[in-house]
Amino acid sequence: MEDVLILGIETSCDETAAAIVKNGQEIISNVVNSQVPVHQQFGGVVPEVASRKHIENIAVVVDAAFQQAGLNYHDIDAVAVTNMPGLIGALLVGVSFAKAFAYGIERPLIAVNHLRGHIYANFLEHNNIEFPAVCLVVSGGHSSILWMPDDDTLEVIGETRDDAAGEAFDKVARFLGLGYPGGPAVQKAAAQGDPNKVVLPRVFLDRSDYEFSFSGLKTAAMNEWKKAEKRGTATVYDMAASFQAALVDVLAEKTIRAARQYRAKSILLAGGVAANTALRLQLKQRSQEQPFSLYYPSLSLCTDNAAMIAGSAYASFIKGYFAPLTLNAQPGQGSL
């Protein structure tokens, strides 16, 4: 079979991204226009602003992906786009552009679930992943544990009941005055603090299921911070370290439990919070104690990008699973 080149488009939140991937494995180009500087002043993503910025950037970013790859529009074989889940306005920009682009160059359209894209980022860099596997997906909008008996089957076996891990990082970082995005800000502050200084709850750790809840942890951290300020014993570094430790402990423990129960051979880590050093380190240490192989993407492929979307679409292209030009965006997770 001849090489297959797929253009991927990603606009589910605040990154406008386009990439071209060959045969689901080789990244030919990968362009990301981040809106972080725009949203920093608000302490988080403003959906309306994100949508408007996507409209401004999408054509420029797609052109940049072709220029970086040294290709013409008609050189690609398909157009893949994230159509769920995410901010509905942001998703609509990418889906609308992808449909028009695919129609204009007479190429098939492929719809990709954003979470499946995050998981696939692992396969862009690792070709020796053994199954069955358990995957922890953690980002600003999602915190889930998935069971993967093979590379094409995904079953959610646990997810957050309220805040996602990344969302909790953002809210605590804003409360502590650490800035946005919260994950990197908390991690940087935590490196200078004592993770045992503040006692915080490990929510749901006493339960046998794989559900998460980070809203209570967020509230507890805020309350302890207010008490420490009144006592005059507050240090942002200790609070950041203690909060990060509590959140990471729950993520890692639940993932290891799931891997044991399902007799997984591999553990995959995906999503923006997969870039967290403490989480990577704890899962690495825990995996070495068990017969699990741990995989995670490089930092640039943890955050939202279009290479993971283009790569994930390859299997659909081979099977002929194409989307109609009536494809619509969906804010909910939908079917994996």
CSV table of C-alpha atoms in Angstrom, one decimal:
chain,number,residue,atom,x,y,z
A,1,MET,CA,0.0,0.0,0.0
A,2,GLU,CA,1.2,3.5,-0.8
A,3,ASP,CA,2.0,6.0,1.9
A,4,VAL,CA,-1.0,7.7,3.5
A,5,LEU,CA,-0.7,11.4,4.5
A,6,ILE,CA,-3.4,12.7,6.8
A,7,LEU,CA,-3.9,16.4,7.8
A,8,GLY,CA,-5.1,16.7,11.3
A,9,ILE,CA,-6.9,19.7,12.8
A,10,GLU,CA,-7.4,20.3,16.5
A,11,THR,CA,-9.4,23.2,18.1
A,12,SER,CA,-11.1,21.6,21.1
A,13,CYS,CA,-10.0,24.2,23.6
A,14,ASP,CA,-7.4,27.0,23.3
A,15,GLU,CA,-4.8,25.6,21.0
A,16,THR,CA,-5.2,26.0,17.2
A,17,ALA,CA,-3.2,23.1,15.8
A,18,ALA,CA,-2.6,21.4,12.4
A,19,ALA,CA,-0.3,18.5,11.6
A,20,ILE,CA,0.5,16.1,8.8
A,21,VAL,CA,1.3,12.5,9.7
A,22,LYS,CA,2.4,9.7,7.4
A,23,ASN,CA,1.0,6.2,7.9
A,24,GLY,CA,-0.2,7.0,11.4
A,25,GLN,CA,3.3,7.1,12.7
A,26,GLU,CA,5.7,9.6,11.1
A,27,ILE,CA,5.1,13.3,12.0
A,28,ILE,CA,5.8,15.3,8.9
A,29,SER,CA,4.8,18.6,10.4
A,30,ASN,CA,3.2,19.7,13.7
A,31,VAL,CA,2.1,23.3,14.2
A,32,VAL,CA,0.5,24.6,17.4
A,33,ASN,CA,-0.7,28.2,18.0
A,34,SER,CA,-1.2,28.6,21.8
A,35,GLN,CA,-3.6,31.1,23.3
A,36,VAL,CA,-2.1,30.9,26.7
A,37,PRO,CA,-0.9,34.5,26.7
A,38,VAL,CA,-4.4,35.6,25.7
A,39,HIS,CA,-6.1,33.8,28.6
A,40,GLN,CA,-3.6,34.4,31.3
A,41,GLN,CA,-5.1,37.7,32.2
A,42,PHE,CA,-8.4,35.9,33.0
A,43,GLY,CA,-6.8,33.0,34.9
A,44,GLY,CA,-8.4,30.5,32.6
A,45,VAL,CA,-9.8,29.8,29.2
A,46,VAL,CA,-12.7,32.1,28.1
A,47,PRO,CA,-14.7,30.1,25.6
A,48,GLU,CA,-15.9,33.0,23.5
A,49,VAL,CA,-12.4,34.5,23.2
A,50,ALA,CA,-11.0,31.1,22.4
A,51,SER,CA,-13.5,30.6,19.5
A,52,ARG,CA,-12.7,34.0,18.0
A,53,LYS,CA,-8.9,33.4,18.2
A,54,HIS,CA,-9.4,30.0,16.4
A,55,ILE,CA,-11.2,31.8,13.6
A,56,GLU,CA,-8.3,34.2,13.3
A,57,ASN,CA,-5.6,31.5,13.4
A,58,ILE,CA,-7.0,28.4,11.7
A,59,ALA,CA,-6.1,29.1,8.1
A,60,VAL,CA,-2.7,30.4,9.0
A,61,VAL,CA,-1.9,27.4,11.1
A,62,VAL,CA,-3.0,24.9,8.4
A,63,ASP,CA,-0.9,26.7,5.8
A,64,ALA,CA,2.1,26.6,8.2
A,65,ALA,CA,1.7,22.8,8.5
A,66,PHE,CA,1.8,22.4,4.7
A,67,GLN,CA,4.8,24.7,4.5
A,68,GLN,CA,6.7,22.9,7.2
A,69,ALA,CA,6.0,19.6,5.5
A,70,GLY,CA,6.9,20.9,2.0
A,71,LEU,CA,3.6,19.7,0.6
A,72,ASN,CA,0.7,21.0,-1.4
A,73,TYR,CA,-2.9,20.7,-0.4
A,74,HIS,CA,-3.6,17.9,-2.9
A,75,ASP,CA,-0.7,15.8,-1.6
A,76,ILE,CA,-2.7,14.6,1.4
A,77,ASP,CA,-5.1,11.7,1.4
A,78,ALA,CA,-7.6,12.7,4.1
A,79,VAL,CA,-8.5,15.5,6.5
A,80,ALA,CA,-9.0,14.5,10.2
A,81,VAL,CA,-10.6,16.8,12.8
A,82,THR,CA,-11.5,16.7,16.4
A,83,ASN,CA,-15.3,16.9,16.7
A,84,MET,CA,-15.7,15.9,20.4
A,85,PRO,CA,-15.4,16.6,23.3
A,86,GLY,CA,-14.5,20.2,24.1
A,87,LEU,CA,-15.7,23.7,24.0
A,88,ILE,CA,-18.5,23.8,21.5
A,89,GLY,CA,-17.6,27.1,19.9
A,90,ALA,CA,-14.0,26.1,19.6
A,91,LEU,CA,-14.8,22.7,18.1
A,92,LEU,CA,-17.2,24.3,15.5
A,93,VAL,CA,-14.4,26.4,14.1
A,94,GLY,CA,-12.2,23.3,13.4
A,95,VAL,CA,-15.0,21.1,12.2
A,96,SER,CA,-16.3,23.8,9.8
A,97,PHE,CA,-12.9,24.5,8.4
A,98,ALA,CA,-12.1,20.8,8.0
A,99,LYS,CA,-15.3,20.1,6.2
A,100,ALA,CA,-14.8,23.0,3.8
A,101,PHE,CA,-11.1,22.1,3.2
A,102,ALA,CA,-11.9,18.4,2.6
A,103,TYR,CA,-14.7,19.3,0.2
A,104,GLY,CA,-12.5,21.8,-1.6
A,105,ILE,CA,-9.7,19.4,-2.3
A,106,GLU,CA,-12.0,16.4,-2.7
A,107,ARG,CA,-10.6,14.3,0.1
A,108,PRO,CA,-12.4,12.2,2.7
A,109,LEU,CA,-13.2,13.6,6.1
A,110,ILE,CA,-12.4,11.7,9.3
A,111,ALA,CA,-13.9,12.5,12.8
A,112,VAL,CA,-11.6,12.0,15.8
A,113,ASN,CA,-12.5,11.9,19.5
A,114,HIS,CA,-10.2,14.2,21.4
A,115,LEU,CA,-9.6,11.6,24.1
A,116,ARG,CA,-8.7,8.9,21.6
A,117,GLY,CA,-6.2,11.4,20.1
A,118,HIS,CA,-4.5,11.9,23.4
A,119,ILE,CA,-4.2,8.2,24.0
A,120,TYR,CA,-2.8,7.7,20.4
A,121,ALA,CA,0.0,10.2,21.2
A,122,ASN,CA,1.7,7.2,22.9
A,123,PHE,CA,1.7,5.2,19.6
A,124,LEU,CA,3.4,8.1,17.7
A,125,GLU,CA,6.5,7.4,19.8
A,126,HIS,CA,6.2,3.8,21.0
A,127,ASN,CA,5.7,0.9,18.6
A,128,ASN,CA,6.2,-1.9,21.2
A,129,ILE,CA,3.2,-1.4,23.5
A,130,GLU,CA,1.9,-4.7,24.7
A,131,PHE,CA,-1.8,-5.4,25.4
A,132,PRO,CA,-3.9,-5.6,27.5
A,133,ALA,CA,-3.3,-2.1,28.8
A,134,VAL,CA,-4.7,0.5,31.2
A,135,CYS,CA,-4.6,4.1,30.3
A,136,LEU,CA,-4.9,7.2,32.6
A,137,VAL,CA,-6.1,10.2,30.7
A,138,VAL,CA,-5.7,13.4,32.7
A,139,SER,CA,-6.1,17.0,31.4
A,140,GLY,CA,-7.9,20.2,32.1
A,141,GLY,CA,-11.2,18.8,31.0
A,142,HIS,CA,-10.8,15.0,31.6
A,143,SER,CA,-9.7,12.5,34.2
A,144,SER,CA,-10.4,8.9,33.3
A,145,ILE,CA,-9.0,5.4,33.5
A,146,LEU,CA,-9.6,3.3,30.5
A,147,TRP,CA,-9.3,-0.4,29.8
A,148,MET,CA,-7.7,-1.4,26.5
A,149,PRO,CA,-7.8,-5.1,25.7
A,150,ASP,CA,-6.3,-4.2,22.3
A,151,ASP,CA,-5.1,-1.0,20.4
A,152,ASP,CA,-8.6,-0.3,19.0
A,153,THR,CA,-10.9,-1.0,22.0
A,154,LEU,CA,-11.4,1.6,24.8
A,155,GLU,CA,-13.6,1.1,27.8
A,156,VAL,CA,-14.0,3.8,30.5
A,157,ILE,CA,-13.8,2.1,33.9
A,158,GLY,CA,-13.5,5.2,36.0
A,159,GLU,CA,-13.7,9.0,35.7
A,160,THR,CA,-14.0,12.1,37.7
A,161,ARG,CA,-17.3,13.0,39.4
A,162,ASP,CA,-16.6,16.7,39.4
A,163,ASP,CA,-13.4,18.6,38.6
A,164,ALA,CA,-10.8,17.2,36.3
A,165,ALA,CA,-7.2,17.0,37.6
A,166,GLY,CA,-6.0,19.8,35.3
A,167,GLU,CA,-9.0,22.0,36.3
A,168,ALA,CA,-8.2,21.5,40.0
A,169,PHE,CA,-4.6,22.5,39.2
A,170,ASP,CA,-5.8,25.7,37.5
A,171,LYS,CA,-8.2,26.7,40.3
A,172,VAL,CA,-5.7,26.1,43.1
A,173,ALA,CA,-3.0,27.9,41.2
A,174,ARG,CA,-5.3,30.9,40.7
A,175,PHE,CA,-6.2,30.9,44.3
A,176,LEU,CA,-2.5,30.9,45.4
A,177,GLY,CA,-1.6,33.6,42.9
A,178,LEU,CA,0.6,31.3,40.9
A,179,GLY,CA,-0.8,32.2,37.4
A,180,TYR,CA,-2.1,30.2,34.5
A,181,PRO,CA,-1.8,27.5,33.2
A,182,GLY,CA,-2.0,26.0,36.7
A,183,GLY,CA,-0.3,22.6,36.2
A,184,PRO,CA,3.2,24.0,35.3
A,185,ALA,CA,2.8,26.8,37.8
A,186,VAL,CA,2.0,24.5,40.7
A,187,GLN,CA,4.7,22.0,39.7
A,188,LYS,CA,7.3,24.8,39.7
A,189,ALA,CA,6.3,26.1,43.1
A,190,ALA,CA,6.0,22.5,44.5
A,191,ALA,CA,9.7,21.9,43.6
A,192,GLN,CA,10.6,24.3,46.4
A,193,GLY,CA,8.1,23.1,49.0
A,194,ASP,CA,7.5,20.2,51.5
A,195,PRO,CA,4.8,17.9,50.3
A,196,ASN,CA,4.2,16.7,53.9
A,197,LYS,CA,3.8,20.1,55.4
A,198,VAL,CA,0.0,20.4,54.8
A,199,VAL,CA,-2.3,17.5,55.5
A,200,LEU,CA,-4.8,17.1,52.6
A,201,PRO,CA,-7.4,14.4,51.9
A,202,ARG,CA,-6.8,11.6,49.3
A,203,VAL,CA,-10.4,11.7,48.1
A,204,PHE,CA,-11.9,8.3,47.0
A,205,LEU,CA,-8.7,6.5,47.8
A,206,ASP,CA,-10.6,4.3,50.3
A,207,ARG,CA,-13.0,3.2,47.6
A,208,SER,CA,-12.5,0.1,45.5
A,209,ASP,CA,-13.7,1.7,42.2
A,210,TYR,CA,-11.8,3.9,39.8
A,211,GLU,CA,-13.7,7.1,40.2
A,212,PHE,CA,-12.1,10.4,41.0
A,213,SER,CA,-13.2,13.6,42.8
A,214,PHE,CA,-11.0,16.6,43.0
A,215,SER,CA,-13.4,19.3,44.0
A,216,GLY,CA,-13.1,18.4,47.7
A,217,LEU,CA,-9.3,18.4,47.5
A,218,LYS,CA,-9.4,21.8,45.9
A,219,THR,CA,-11.7,23.2,48.6
A,220,ALA,CA,-9.6,21.6,51.4
A,221,ALA,CA,-6.4,23.2,50.0
A,222,MET,CA,-8.1,26.6,49.8
A,223,ASN,CA,-9.3,26.3,53.4
A,224,GLU,CA,-5.9,25.2,54.7
A,225,TRP,CA,-4.3,28.1,52.9
A,226,LYS,CA,-6.6,30.6,54.6
A,227,LYS,CA,-5.9,29.1,58.0
A,228,ALA,CA,-2.1,29.1,57.4
A,229,GLU,CA,-2.4,32.8,56.3
A,230,LYS,CA,-4.1,33.7,59.6
A,231,ARG,CA,-1.5,31.8,61.6
A,232,GLY,CA,1.3,33.5,59.6
A,233,THR,CA,2.8,30.1,58.7
A,234,ALA,CA,1.7,30.1,55.0
A,235,THR,CA,4.2,29.3,52.3
A,236,VAL,CA,2.9,29.0,48.7
A,237,TYR,CA,5.6,26.4,48.0
A,238,ASP,CA,4.5,24.0,50.8
A,239,MET,CA,0.9,24.3,49.8
A,240,ALA,CA,1.6,23.7,46.2
A,241,ALA,CA,3.7,20.7,47.0
A,242,SER,CA,1.1,19.2,49.4
A,243,PHE,CA,-1.7,19.7,46.9
A,244,GLN,CA,0.2,18.2,44.1
A,245,ALA,CA,1.2,15.2,46.2
A,246,ALA,CA,-2.4,14.6,47.3
A,247,LEU,CA,-3.7,14.7,43.7
A,248,VAL,CA,-0.9,12.6,42.2
A,249,ASP,CA,-1.2,10.0,45.0
A,250,VAL,CA,-4.8,9.3,44.0
A,251,LEU,CA,-4.1,9.2,40.3
A,252,ALA,CA,-1.2,6.9,40.6
A,253,GLU,CA,-2.8,4.5,43.2
A,254,LYS,CA,-6.1,4.1,41.3
A,255,THR,CA,-4.2,3.5,38.0
A,256,ILE,CA,-2.0,0.8,39.6
A,257,ARG,CA,-5.0,-0.9,41.2
A,258,ALA,CA,-6.7,-1.0,37.8
A,259,ALA,CA,-3.7,-2.4,36.1
A,260,ARG,CA,-3.5,-5.1,38.8
A,261,GLN,CA,-7.1,-6.0,38.7
A,262,TYR,CA,-7.3,-6.2,34.9
A,263,ARG,CA,-3.9,-7.9,34.6
A,264,ALA,CA,-2.6,-5.3,32.3
A,265,LYS,CA,0.8,-5.6,30.7
A,266,SER,CA,1.2,-1.9,30.0
A,267,ILE,CA,0.1,1.4,31.6
A,268,LEU,CA,-0.3,4.4,29.3
A,269,LEU,CA,-0.4,8.0,30.4
A,270,ALA,CA,-2.0,10.7,28.3
A,271,GLY,CA,-3.3,14.3,28.4
A,272,GLY,CA,-1.9,17.6,29.5
A,273,VAL,CA,-1.4,16.5,33.1
A,274,ALA,CA,0.7,13.6,31.8
A,275,ALA,CA,3.5,16.2,31.6
A,276,ASN,CA,3.6,16.5,35.4
A,277,THR,CA,6.9,15.3,36.6
A,278,ALA,CA,5.7,14.0,40.0
A,279,LEU,CA,3.0,11.9,38.3
A,280,ARG,CA,5.4,10.4,35.8
A,281,LEU,CA,7.9,9.6,38.6
A,282,GLN,CA,5.4,8.0,40.9
A,283,LEU,CA,3.9,5.9,38.2
A,284,LYS,CA,7.4,4.9,37.0
A,285,GLN,CA,8.4,3.8,40.5
A,286,ARG,CA,5.1,2.0,41.1
A,287,SER,CA,5.3,0.2,37.8
A,288,GLN,CA,8.8,-1.1,38.5
A,289,GLU,CA,7.4,-2.8,41.6
A,290,GLN,CA,4.9,-4.6,39.4
A,291,PRO,CA,5.1,-6.4,36.0
A,292,PHE,CA,3.9,-3.3,34.1
A,293,SER,CA,5.6,-1.4,31.3
A,294,LEU,CA,4.9,2.4,31.5
A,295,TYR,CA,4.5,4.6,28.4
A,296,TYR,CA,3.9,8.3,28.1
A,297,PRO,CA,4.4,10.8,25.2
A,298,SER,CA,7.0,13.5,25.1
A,299,LEU,CA,6.0,16.8,26.6
A,300,SER,CA,5.1,18.4,23.3
A,301,LEU,CA,2.6,15.6,22.6
A,302,CYS,CA,1.0,15.6,26.0
A,303,THR,CA,-0.7,19.0,25.5
A,304,ASP,CA,-3.3,19.5,22.7
A,305,ASN,CA,-1.8,19.0,19.3
A,306,ALA,CA,-3.0,17.9,15.8
A,307,ALA,CA,-0.3,15.2,15.3
A,308,MET,CA,-2.2,12.9,17.7
A,309,ILE,CA,-5.4,13.6,15.7
A,310,ALA,CA,-3.9,12.9,12.4
A,311,GLY,CA,-2.2,9.7,13.7
A,312,SER,CA,-5.3,8.4,15.4
A,313,ALA,CA,-7.3,8.9,12.1
A,314,TYR,CA,-5.0,6.4,10.2
A,315,ALA,CA,-6.9,3.3,11.4
A,316,SER,CA,-10.2,4.9,10.3
A,317,PHE,CA,-8.7,5.7,6.9
A,318,ILE,CA,-7.6,2.1,6.4
A,319,LYS,CA,-11.0,0.8,7.3
A,320,GLY,CA,-12.8,3.3,5.2
A,321,TYR,CA,-14.6,4.9,8.2
A,322,PHE,CA,-15.2,8.4,6.8
A,323,ALA,CA,-17.5,11.2,8.2
A,324,PRO,CA,-20.2,12.9,6.1
A,325,LEU,CA,-20.0,16.6,5.3
A,326,THR,CA,-22.9,17.0,7.7
A,327,LEU,CA,-20.6,16.2,10.6
A,328,ASN,CA,-21.2,18.3,13.7
A,329,ALA,CA,-19.3,19.2,16.8
A,330,GLN,CA,-20.3,17.7,20.2
A,331,PRO,CA,-19.2,19.1,23.5
A,332,GLY,CA,-19.8,15.7,25.3
A,333,GLN,CA,-17.4,12.7,25.3
A,334,GLY,CA,-19.7,10.6,23.1
A,335,SER,CA,-18.5,7.2,22.0
A,336,LEU,CA,-14.8,6.2,22.1
